[in-house]
mmCIF file of C-alpha atoms in Angstrom:
data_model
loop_
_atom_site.group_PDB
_atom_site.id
_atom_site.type_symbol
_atom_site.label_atom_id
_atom_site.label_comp_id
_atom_site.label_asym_id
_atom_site.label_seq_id
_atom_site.Cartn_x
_atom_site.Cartn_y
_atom_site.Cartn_z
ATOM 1 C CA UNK A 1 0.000 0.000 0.000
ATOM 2 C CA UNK A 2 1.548 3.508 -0.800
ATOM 3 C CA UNK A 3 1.477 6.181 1.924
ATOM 4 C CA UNK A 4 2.844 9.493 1.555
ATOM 5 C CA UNK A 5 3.202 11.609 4.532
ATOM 6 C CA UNK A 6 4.899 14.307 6.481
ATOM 7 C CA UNK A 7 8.082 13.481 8.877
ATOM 8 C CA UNK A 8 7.103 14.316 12.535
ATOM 9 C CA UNK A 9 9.370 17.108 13.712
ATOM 10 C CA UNK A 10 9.527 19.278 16.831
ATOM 11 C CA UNK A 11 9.959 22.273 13.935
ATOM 12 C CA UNK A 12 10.020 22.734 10.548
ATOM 13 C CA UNK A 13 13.207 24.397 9.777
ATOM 14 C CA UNK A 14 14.389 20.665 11.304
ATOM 15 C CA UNK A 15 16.307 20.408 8.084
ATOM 16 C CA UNK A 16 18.656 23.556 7.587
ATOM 17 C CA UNK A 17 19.622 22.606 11.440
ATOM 18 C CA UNK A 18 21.152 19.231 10.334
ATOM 19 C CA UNK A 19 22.956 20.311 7.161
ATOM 20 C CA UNK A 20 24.621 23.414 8.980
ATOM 21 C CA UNK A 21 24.381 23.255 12.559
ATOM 22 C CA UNK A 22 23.931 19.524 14.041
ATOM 23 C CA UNK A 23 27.660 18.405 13.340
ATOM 24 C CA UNK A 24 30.429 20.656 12.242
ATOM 25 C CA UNK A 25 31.944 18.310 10.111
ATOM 26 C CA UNK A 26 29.518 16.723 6.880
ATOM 27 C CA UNK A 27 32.192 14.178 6.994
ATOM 28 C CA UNK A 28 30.721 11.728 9.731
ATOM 29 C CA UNK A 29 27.630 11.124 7.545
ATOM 30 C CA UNK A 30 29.327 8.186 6.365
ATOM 31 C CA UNK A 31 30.092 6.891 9.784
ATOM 32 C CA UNK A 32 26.629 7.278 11.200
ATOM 33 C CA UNK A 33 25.195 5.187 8.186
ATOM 34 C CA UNK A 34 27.477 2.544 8.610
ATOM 35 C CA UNK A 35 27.090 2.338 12.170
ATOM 36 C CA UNK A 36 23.497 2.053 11.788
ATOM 37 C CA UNK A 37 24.527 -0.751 9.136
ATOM 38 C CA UNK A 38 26.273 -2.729 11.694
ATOM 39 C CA UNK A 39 24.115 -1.998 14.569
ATOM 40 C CA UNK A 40 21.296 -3.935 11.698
ATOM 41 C CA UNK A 41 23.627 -6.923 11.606
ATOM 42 C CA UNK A 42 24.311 -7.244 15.419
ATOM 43 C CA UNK A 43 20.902 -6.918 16.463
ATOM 44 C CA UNK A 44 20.187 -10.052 14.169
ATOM 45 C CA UNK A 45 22.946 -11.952 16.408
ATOM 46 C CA UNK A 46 21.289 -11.515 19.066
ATOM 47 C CA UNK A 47 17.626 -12.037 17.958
ATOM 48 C CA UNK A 48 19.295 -15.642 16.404
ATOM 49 C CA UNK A 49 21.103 -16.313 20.297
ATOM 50 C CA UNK A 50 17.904 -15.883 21.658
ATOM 51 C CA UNK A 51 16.591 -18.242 19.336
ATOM 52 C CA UNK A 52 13.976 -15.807 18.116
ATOM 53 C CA UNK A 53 15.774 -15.465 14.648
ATOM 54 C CA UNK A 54 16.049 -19.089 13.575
ATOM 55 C CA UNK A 55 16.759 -18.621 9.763
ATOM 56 C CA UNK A 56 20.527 -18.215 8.277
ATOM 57 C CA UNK A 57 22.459 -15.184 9.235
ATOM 58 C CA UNK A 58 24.386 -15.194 6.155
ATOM 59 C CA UNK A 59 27.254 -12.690 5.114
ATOM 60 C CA UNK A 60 26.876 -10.889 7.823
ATOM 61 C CA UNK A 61 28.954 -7.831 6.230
ATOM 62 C CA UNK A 62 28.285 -3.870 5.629
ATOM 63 C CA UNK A 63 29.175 -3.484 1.853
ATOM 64 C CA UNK A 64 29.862 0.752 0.438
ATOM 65 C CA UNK A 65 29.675 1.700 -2.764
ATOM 66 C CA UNK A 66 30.331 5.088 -4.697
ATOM 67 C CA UNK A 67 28.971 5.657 -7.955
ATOM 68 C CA UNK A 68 29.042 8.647 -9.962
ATOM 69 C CA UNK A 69 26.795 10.822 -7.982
ATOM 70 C CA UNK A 70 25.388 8.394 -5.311
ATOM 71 C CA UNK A 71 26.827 6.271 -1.654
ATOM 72 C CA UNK A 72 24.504 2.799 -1.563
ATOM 73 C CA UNK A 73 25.154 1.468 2.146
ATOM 74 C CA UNK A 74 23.946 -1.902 2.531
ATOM 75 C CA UNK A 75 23.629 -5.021 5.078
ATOM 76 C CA UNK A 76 22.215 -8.179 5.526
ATOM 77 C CA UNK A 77 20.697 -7.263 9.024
ATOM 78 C CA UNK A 78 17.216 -6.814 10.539
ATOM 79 C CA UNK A 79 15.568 -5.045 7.902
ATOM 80 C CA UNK A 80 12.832 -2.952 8.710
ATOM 81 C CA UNK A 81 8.767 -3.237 8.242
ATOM 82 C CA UNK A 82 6.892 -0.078 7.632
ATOM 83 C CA UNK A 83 5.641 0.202 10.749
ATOM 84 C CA UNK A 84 9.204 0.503 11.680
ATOM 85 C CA UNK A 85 9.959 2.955 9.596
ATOM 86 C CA UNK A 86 7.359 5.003 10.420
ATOM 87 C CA UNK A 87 8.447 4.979 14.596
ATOM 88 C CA UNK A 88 12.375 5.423 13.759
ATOM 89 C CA UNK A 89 12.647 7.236 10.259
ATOM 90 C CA UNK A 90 8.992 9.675 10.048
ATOM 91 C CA UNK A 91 9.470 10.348 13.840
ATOM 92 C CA UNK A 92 13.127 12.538 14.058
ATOM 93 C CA UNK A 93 14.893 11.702 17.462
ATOM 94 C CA UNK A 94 13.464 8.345 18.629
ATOM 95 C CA UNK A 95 16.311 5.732 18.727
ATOM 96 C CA UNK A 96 16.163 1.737 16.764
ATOM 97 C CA UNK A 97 19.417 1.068 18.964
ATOM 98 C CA UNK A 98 18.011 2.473 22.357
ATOM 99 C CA UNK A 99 15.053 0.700 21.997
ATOM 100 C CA UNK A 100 16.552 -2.525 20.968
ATOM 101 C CA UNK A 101 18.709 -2.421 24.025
ATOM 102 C CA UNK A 102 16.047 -1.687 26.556
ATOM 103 C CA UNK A 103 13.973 -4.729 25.666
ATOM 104 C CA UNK A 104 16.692 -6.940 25.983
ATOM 105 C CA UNK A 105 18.345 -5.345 29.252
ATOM 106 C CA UNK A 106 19.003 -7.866 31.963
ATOM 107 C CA UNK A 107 18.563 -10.889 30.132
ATOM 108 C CA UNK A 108 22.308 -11.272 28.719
ATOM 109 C CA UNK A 109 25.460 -9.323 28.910
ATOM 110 C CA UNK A 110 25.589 -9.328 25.460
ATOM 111 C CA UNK A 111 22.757 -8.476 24.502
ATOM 112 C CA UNK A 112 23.630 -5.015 23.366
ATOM 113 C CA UNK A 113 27.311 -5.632 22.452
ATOM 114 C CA UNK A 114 27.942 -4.110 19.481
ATOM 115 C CA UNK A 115 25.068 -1.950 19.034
ATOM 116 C CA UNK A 116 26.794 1.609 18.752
ATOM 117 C CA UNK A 117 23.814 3.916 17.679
ATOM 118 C CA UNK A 118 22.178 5.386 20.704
ATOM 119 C CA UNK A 119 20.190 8.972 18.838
ATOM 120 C CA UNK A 120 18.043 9.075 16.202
ATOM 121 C CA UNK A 121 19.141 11.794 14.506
ATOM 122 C CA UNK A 122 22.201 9.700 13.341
ATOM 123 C CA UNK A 123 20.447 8.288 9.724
ATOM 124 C CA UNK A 124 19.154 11.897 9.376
ATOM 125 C CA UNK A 125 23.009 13.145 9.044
ATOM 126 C CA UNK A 126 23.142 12.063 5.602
ATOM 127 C CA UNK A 127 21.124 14.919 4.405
ATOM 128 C CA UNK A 128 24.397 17.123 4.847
ATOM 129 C CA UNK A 129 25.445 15.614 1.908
ATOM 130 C CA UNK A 130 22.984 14.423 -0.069
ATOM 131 C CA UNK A 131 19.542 16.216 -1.963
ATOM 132 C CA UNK A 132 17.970 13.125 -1.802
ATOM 133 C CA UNK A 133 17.547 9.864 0.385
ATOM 134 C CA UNK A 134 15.674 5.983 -0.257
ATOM 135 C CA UNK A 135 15.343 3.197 1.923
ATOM 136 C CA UNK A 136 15.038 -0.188 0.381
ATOM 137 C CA UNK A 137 14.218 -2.511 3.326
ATOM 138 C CA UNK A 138 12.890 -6.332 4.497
ATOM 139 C CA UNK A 139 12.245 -7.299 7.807
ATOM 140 C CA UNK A 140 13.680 -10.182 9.227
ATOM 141 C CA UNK A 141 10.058 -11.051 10.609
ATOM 142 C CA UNK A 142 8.224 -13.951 8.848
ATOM 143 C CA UNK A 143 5.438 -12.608 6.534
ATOM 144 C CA UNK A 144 7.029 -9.220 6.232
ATOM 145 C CA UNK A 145 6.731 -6.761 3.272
ATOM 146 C CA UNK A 146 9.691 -4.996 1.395
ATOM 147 C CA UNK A 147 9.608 -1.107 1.778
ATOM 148 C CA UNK A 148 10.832 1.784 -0.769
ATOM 149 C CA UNK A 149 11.268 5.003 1.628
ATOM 150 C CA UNK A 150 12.218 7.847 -0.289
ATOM 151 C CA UNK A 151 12.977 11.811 0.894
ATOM 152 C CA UNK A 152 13.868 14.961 -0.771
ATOM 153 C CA UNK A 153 15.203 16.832 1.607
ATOM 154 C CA UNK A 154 12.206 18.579 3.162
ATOM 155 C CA UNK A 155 9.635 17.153 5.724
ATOM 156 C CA UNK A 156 7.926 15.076 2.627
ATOM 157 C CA UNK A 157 8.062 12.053 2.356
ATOM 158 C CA UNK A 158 7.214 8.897 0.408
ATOM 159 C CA UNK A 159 6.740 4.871 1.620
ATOM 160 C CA UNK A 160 5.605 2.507 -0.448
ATOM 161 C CA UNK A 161 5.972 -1.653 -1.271
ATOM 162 C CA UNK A 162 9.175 -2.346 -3.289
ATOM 163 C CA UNK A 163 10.680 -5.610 -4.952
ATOM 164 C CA UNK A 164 13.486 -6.551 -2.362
ATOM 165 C CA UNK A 165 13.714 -9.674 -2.212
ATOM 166 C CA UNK A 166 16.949 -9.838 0.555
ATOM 167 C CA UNK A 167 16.708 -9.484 4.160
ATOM 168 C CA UNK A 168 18.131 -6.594 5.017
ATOM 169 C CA UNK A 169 18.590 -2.707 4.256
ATOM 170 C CA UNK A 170 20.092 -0.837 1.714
ATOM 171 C CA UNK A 171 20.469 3.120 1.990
ATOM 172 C CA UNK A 172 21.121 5.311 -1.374
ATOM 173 C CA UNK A 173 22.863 8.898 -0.762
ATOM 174 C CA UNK A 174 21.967 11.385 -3.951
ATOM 175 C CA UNK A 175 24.899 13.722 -3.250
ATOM 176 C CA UNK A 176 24.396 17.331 -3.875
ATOM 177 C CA UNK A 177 26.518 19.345 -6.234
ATOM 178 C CA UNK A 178 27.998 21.269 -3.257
ATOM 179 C CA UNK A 179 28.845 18.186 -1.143
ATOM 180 C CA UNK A 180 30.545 16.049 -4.931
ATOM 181 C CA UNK A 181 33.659 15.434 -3.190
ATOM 182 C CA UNK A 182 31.798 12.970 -1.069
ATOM 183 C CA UNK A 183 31.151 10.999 -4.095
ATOM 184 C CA UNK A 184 35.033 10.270 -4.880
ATOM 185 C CA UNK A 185 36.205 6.757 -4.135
ATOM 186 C CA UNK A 186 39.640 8.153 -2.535
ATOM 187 C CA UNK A 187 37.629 10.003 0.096
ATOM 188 C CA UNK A 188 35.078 7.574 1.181
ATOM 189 C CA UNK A 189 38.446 5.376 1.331
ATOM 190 C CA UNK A 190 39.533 7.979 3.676
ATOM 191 C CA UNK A 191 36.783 8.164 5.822
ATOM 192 C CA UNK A 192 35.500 4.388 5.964
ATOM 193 C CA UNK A 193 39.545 4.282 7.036
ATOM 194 C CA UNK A 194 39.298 7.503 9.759
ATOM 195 C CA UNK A 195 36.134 6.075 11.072
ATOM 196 C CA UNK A 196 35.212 2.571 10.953
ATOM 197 C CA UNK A 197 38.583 0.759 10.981
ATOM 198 C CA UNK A 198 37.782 -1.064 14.243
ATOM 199 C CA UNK A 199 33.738 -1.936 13.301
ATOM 200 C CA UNK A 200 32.743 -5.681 14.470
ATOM 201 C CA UNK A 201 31.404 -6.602 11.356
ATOM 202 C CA UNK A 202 33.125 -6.491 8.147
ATOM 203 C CA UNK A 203 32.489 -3.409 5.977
ATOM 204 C CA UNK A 204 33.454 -3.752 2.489
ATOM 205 C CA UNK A 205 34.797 -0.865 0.241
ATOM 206 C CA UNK A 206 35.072 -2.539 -3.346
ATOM 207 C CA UNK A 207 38.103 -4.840 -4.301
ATOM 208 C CA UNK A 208 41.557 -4.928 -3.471
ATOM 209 C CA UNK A 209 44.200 -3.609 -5.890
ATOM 210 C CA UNK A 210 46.814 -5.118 -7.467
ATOM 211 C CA UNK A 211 49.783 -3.667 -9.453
ATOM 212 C CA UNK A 212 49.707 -4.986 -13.285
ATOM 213 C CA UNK A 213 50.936 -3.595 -16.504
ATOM 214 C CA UNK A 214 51.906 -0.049 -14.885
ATOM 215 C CA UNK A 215 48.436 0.422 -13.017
ATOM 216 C CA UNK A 216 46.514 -0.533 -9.815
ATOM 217 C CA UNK A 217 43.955 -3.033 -11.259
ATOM 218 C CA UNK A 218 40.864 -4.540 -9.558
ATOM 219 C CA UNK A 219 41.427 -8.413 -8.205
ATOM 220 C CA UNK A 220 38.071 -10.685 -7.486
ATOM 221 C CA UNK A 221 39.524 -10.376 -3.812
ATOM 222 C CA UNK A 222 36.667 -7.581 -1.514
ATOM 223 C CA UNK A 223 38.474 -4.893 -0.057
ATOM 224 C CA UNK A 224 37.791 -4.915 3.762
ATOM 225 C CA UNK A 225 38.797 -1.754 5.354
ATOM 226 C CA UNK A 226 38.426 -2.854 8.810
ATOM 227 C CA UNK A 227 41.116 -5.939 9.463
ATOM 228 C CA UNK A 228 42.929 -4.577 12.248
ATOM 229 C CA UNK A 229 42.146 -6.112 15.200
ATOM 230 C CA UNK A 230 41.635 -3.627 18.346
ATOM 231 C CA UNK A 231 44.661 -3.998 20.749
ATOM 232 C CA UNK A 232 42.463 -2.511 23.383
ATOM 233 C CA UNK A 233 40.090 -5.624 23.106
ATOM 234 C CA UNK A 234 42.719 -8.040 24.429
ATOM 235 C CA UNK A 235 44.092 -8.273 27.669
ATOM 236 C CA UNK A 236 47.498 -6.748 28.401
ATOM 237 C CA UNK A 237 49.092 -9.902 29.885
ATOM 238 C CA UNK A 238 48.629 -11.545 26.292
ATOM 239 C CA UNK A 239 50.414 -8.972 24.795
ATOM 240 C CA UNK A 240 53.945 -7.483 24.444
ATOM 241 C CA UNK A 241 55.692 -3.545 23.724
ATOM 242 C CA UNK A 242 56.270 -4.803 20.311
ATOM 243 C CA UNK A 243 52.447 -5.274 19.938
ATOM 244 C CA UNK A 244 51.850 -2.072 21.425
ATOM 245 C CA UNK A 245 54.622 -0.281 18.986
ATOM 246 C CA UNK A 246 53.081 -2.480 15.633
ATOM 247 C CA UNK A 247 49.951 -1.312 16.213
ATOM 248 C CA UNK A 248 50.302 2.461 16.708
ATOM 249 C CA UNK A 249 52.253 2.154 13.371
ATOM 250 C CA UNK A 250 49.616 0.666 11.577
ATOM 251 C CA UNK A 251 47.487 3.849 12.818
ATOM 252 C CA UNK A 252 50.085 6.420 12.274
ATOM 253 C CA UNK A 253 52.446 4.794 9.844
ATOM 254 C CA UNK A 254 54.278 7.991 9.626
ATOM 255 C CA UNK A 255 54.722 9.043 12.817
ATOM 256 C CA UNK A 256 57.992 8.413 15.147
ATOM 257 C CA UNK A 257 57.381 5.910 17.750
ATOM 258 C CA UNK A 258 55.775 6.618 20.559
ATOM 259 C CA UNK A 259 57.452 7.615 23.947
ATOM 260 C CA UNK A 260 55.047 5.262 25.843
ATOM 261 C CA UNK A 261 51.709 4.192 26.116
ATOM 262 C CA UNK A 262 49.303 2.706 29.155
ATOM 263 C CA UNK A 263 46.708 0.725 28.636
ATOM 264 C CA UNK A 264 43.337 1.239 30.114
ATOM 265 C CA UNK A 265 41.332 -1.732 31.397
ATOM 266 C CA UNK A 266 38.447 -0.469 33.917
ATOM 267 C CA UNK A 267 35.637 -2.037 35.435
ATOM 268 C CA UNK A 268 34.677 0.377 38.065
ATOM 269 C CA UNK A 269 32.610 2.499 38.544
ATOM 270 C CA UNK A 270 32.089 2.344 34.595
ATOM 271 C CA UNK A 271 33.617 0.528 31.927
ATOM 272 C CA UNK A 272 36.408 1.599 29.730
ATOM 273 C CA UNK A 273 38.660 -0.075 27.882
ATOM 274 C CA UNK A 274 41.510 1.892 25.570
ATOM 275 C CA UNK A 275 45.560 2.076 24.693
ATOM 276 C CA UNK A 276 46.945 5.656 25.265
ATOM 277 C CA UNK A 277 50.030 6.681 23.798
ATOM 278 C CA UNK A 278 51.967 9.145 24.421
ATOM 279 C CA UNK A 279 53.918 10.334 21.083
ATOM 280 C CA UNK A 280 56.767 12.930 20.747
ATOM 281 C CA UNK A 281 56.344 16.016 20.317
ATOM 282 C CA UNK A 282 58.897 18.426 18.086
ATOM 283 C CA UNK A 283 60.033 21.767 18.825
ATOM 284 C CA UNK A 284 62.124 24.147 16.996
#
């Protein structure tokens, strides 16, 4: 059934706020939308451990793609039915992830691992950089109906049945003519690098390159940006100061080594884990 529709906001000038004022750098669009990519996939983990999910997870992997004018972020997660949509996409500031992690509170210590996105103003960051925005979704629940959600930019909006056969989301980015640099490979490479190198799942970036006949040339091989492994997830008994040294180059691979580092493992009275390193610092 088609439904058009206006996006419940607290005020309509909702959108100039979030492509000038609600982050001061565009550039964490991208990490927002994957984030919300992964959270999909790790919320379908847990709905399979508590044996509510019982199908196949599959390729559990976030895949990004850049072409021409437009960023297609897609997983093999949740999905979404329209009812969905309509509480966490037409209604700005109510939260998929907080929601999630409420119901589930108390019955596992995992049961919100993993889940990063916490506001719900998160999916509505990729308007900084793009004149236009669709959902393709299907739910993970049996029976469910693939979606087509599709915004211009203003409160508008449009939701109707689409072909989608996958479980799963897939978000398309029309980049505006002021934001184009956005739709480069080399800086989406730089960002999916600045900002989800350490992601649980893996996110995919196109192929890996090879050197052949003078030029970098595709191989059949995906490109996954995030294979480091997070030193800070590991305990520091398993690990020695060449470990510590390896991976700060990895990070920084021009920098001079760093003086020292210390690495954070707290329990009490919250939770932190982290590696801080101390670098050198020149002066004339």
């Amino acid at each position: 059934m088609k439904q058009k529709g206006t996006i419940g906001v607290t005020t309509e000038n909702i959108f100039p706020v979030i492509k000038k004022f609600l982050y001061s750098d565009h550039e964490i669009f991208l990490r927002e939308i994957v984030s919300n990519a992964v959270d999909a996939t790790q919320k379908l983990k847990t709905l399979a451990s508590k044996g509510e999910f019982k199908g196949e997870i599959g390729d559990a992997t976030v895949r990004v793609k850049v072409d021409k004018k437009t960023i297609t972020v897609s997983d093999n997660g949740i999905g979404m039915t329209a009812e969905e949509i309509d509480k966490y996409i037409n209604q700005i500031a109510l939260s998929g992830a907080l929601d999630f992690i409420q119901k589930y509170e108390g019955e596992s210590e995992d049961a919100g691992k993993g889940i990063i996105g916490h506001f719900g103003l998160g999916f509505y960051s990729g308007f900084m950089v793009a004149e236009k925005v669709t959902i393709g979704t299907l739910s993970w629940k049996e029976g469910a109906e693939a979606v087509m959600w599709s915004c211009d930019g203003s409160p508008e909006y449009e939701m109707k049945p689409c072909k989608k056969e996958d479980r799963g989301t897939v978000i398309t980015l029309y980049i505006g003519d002021e934001e184009k640099e956005f739709a480069q490979k080399q800086r989406i490479t730089e960002l999916l690098n600045k900002y989800c190198k350490f992601m649980p799942v893996p996110v995919i970036f196109g192929k890996e390159q090879e050197w052949k006949d003078g030029k970098y040339v595709d191989t059949d091989k995906d490109n996954v940006i995030n294979k480091v492994e997070p030193l800070w997830a590991k305990k520091p008994a398993d690990l020695k100061d060449e470990d510590y040294k390896e991976f700060y180059k990895t990070l920084y691979p021009m920098a001079d080594e760093p003086l020292f580092h210390i690495h954070l493992n707290v329990d009490y009275p919250f939770n932190l884990t982290g590696i801080l390193y101390f670098p050198k610092i020149k002066n004339n």
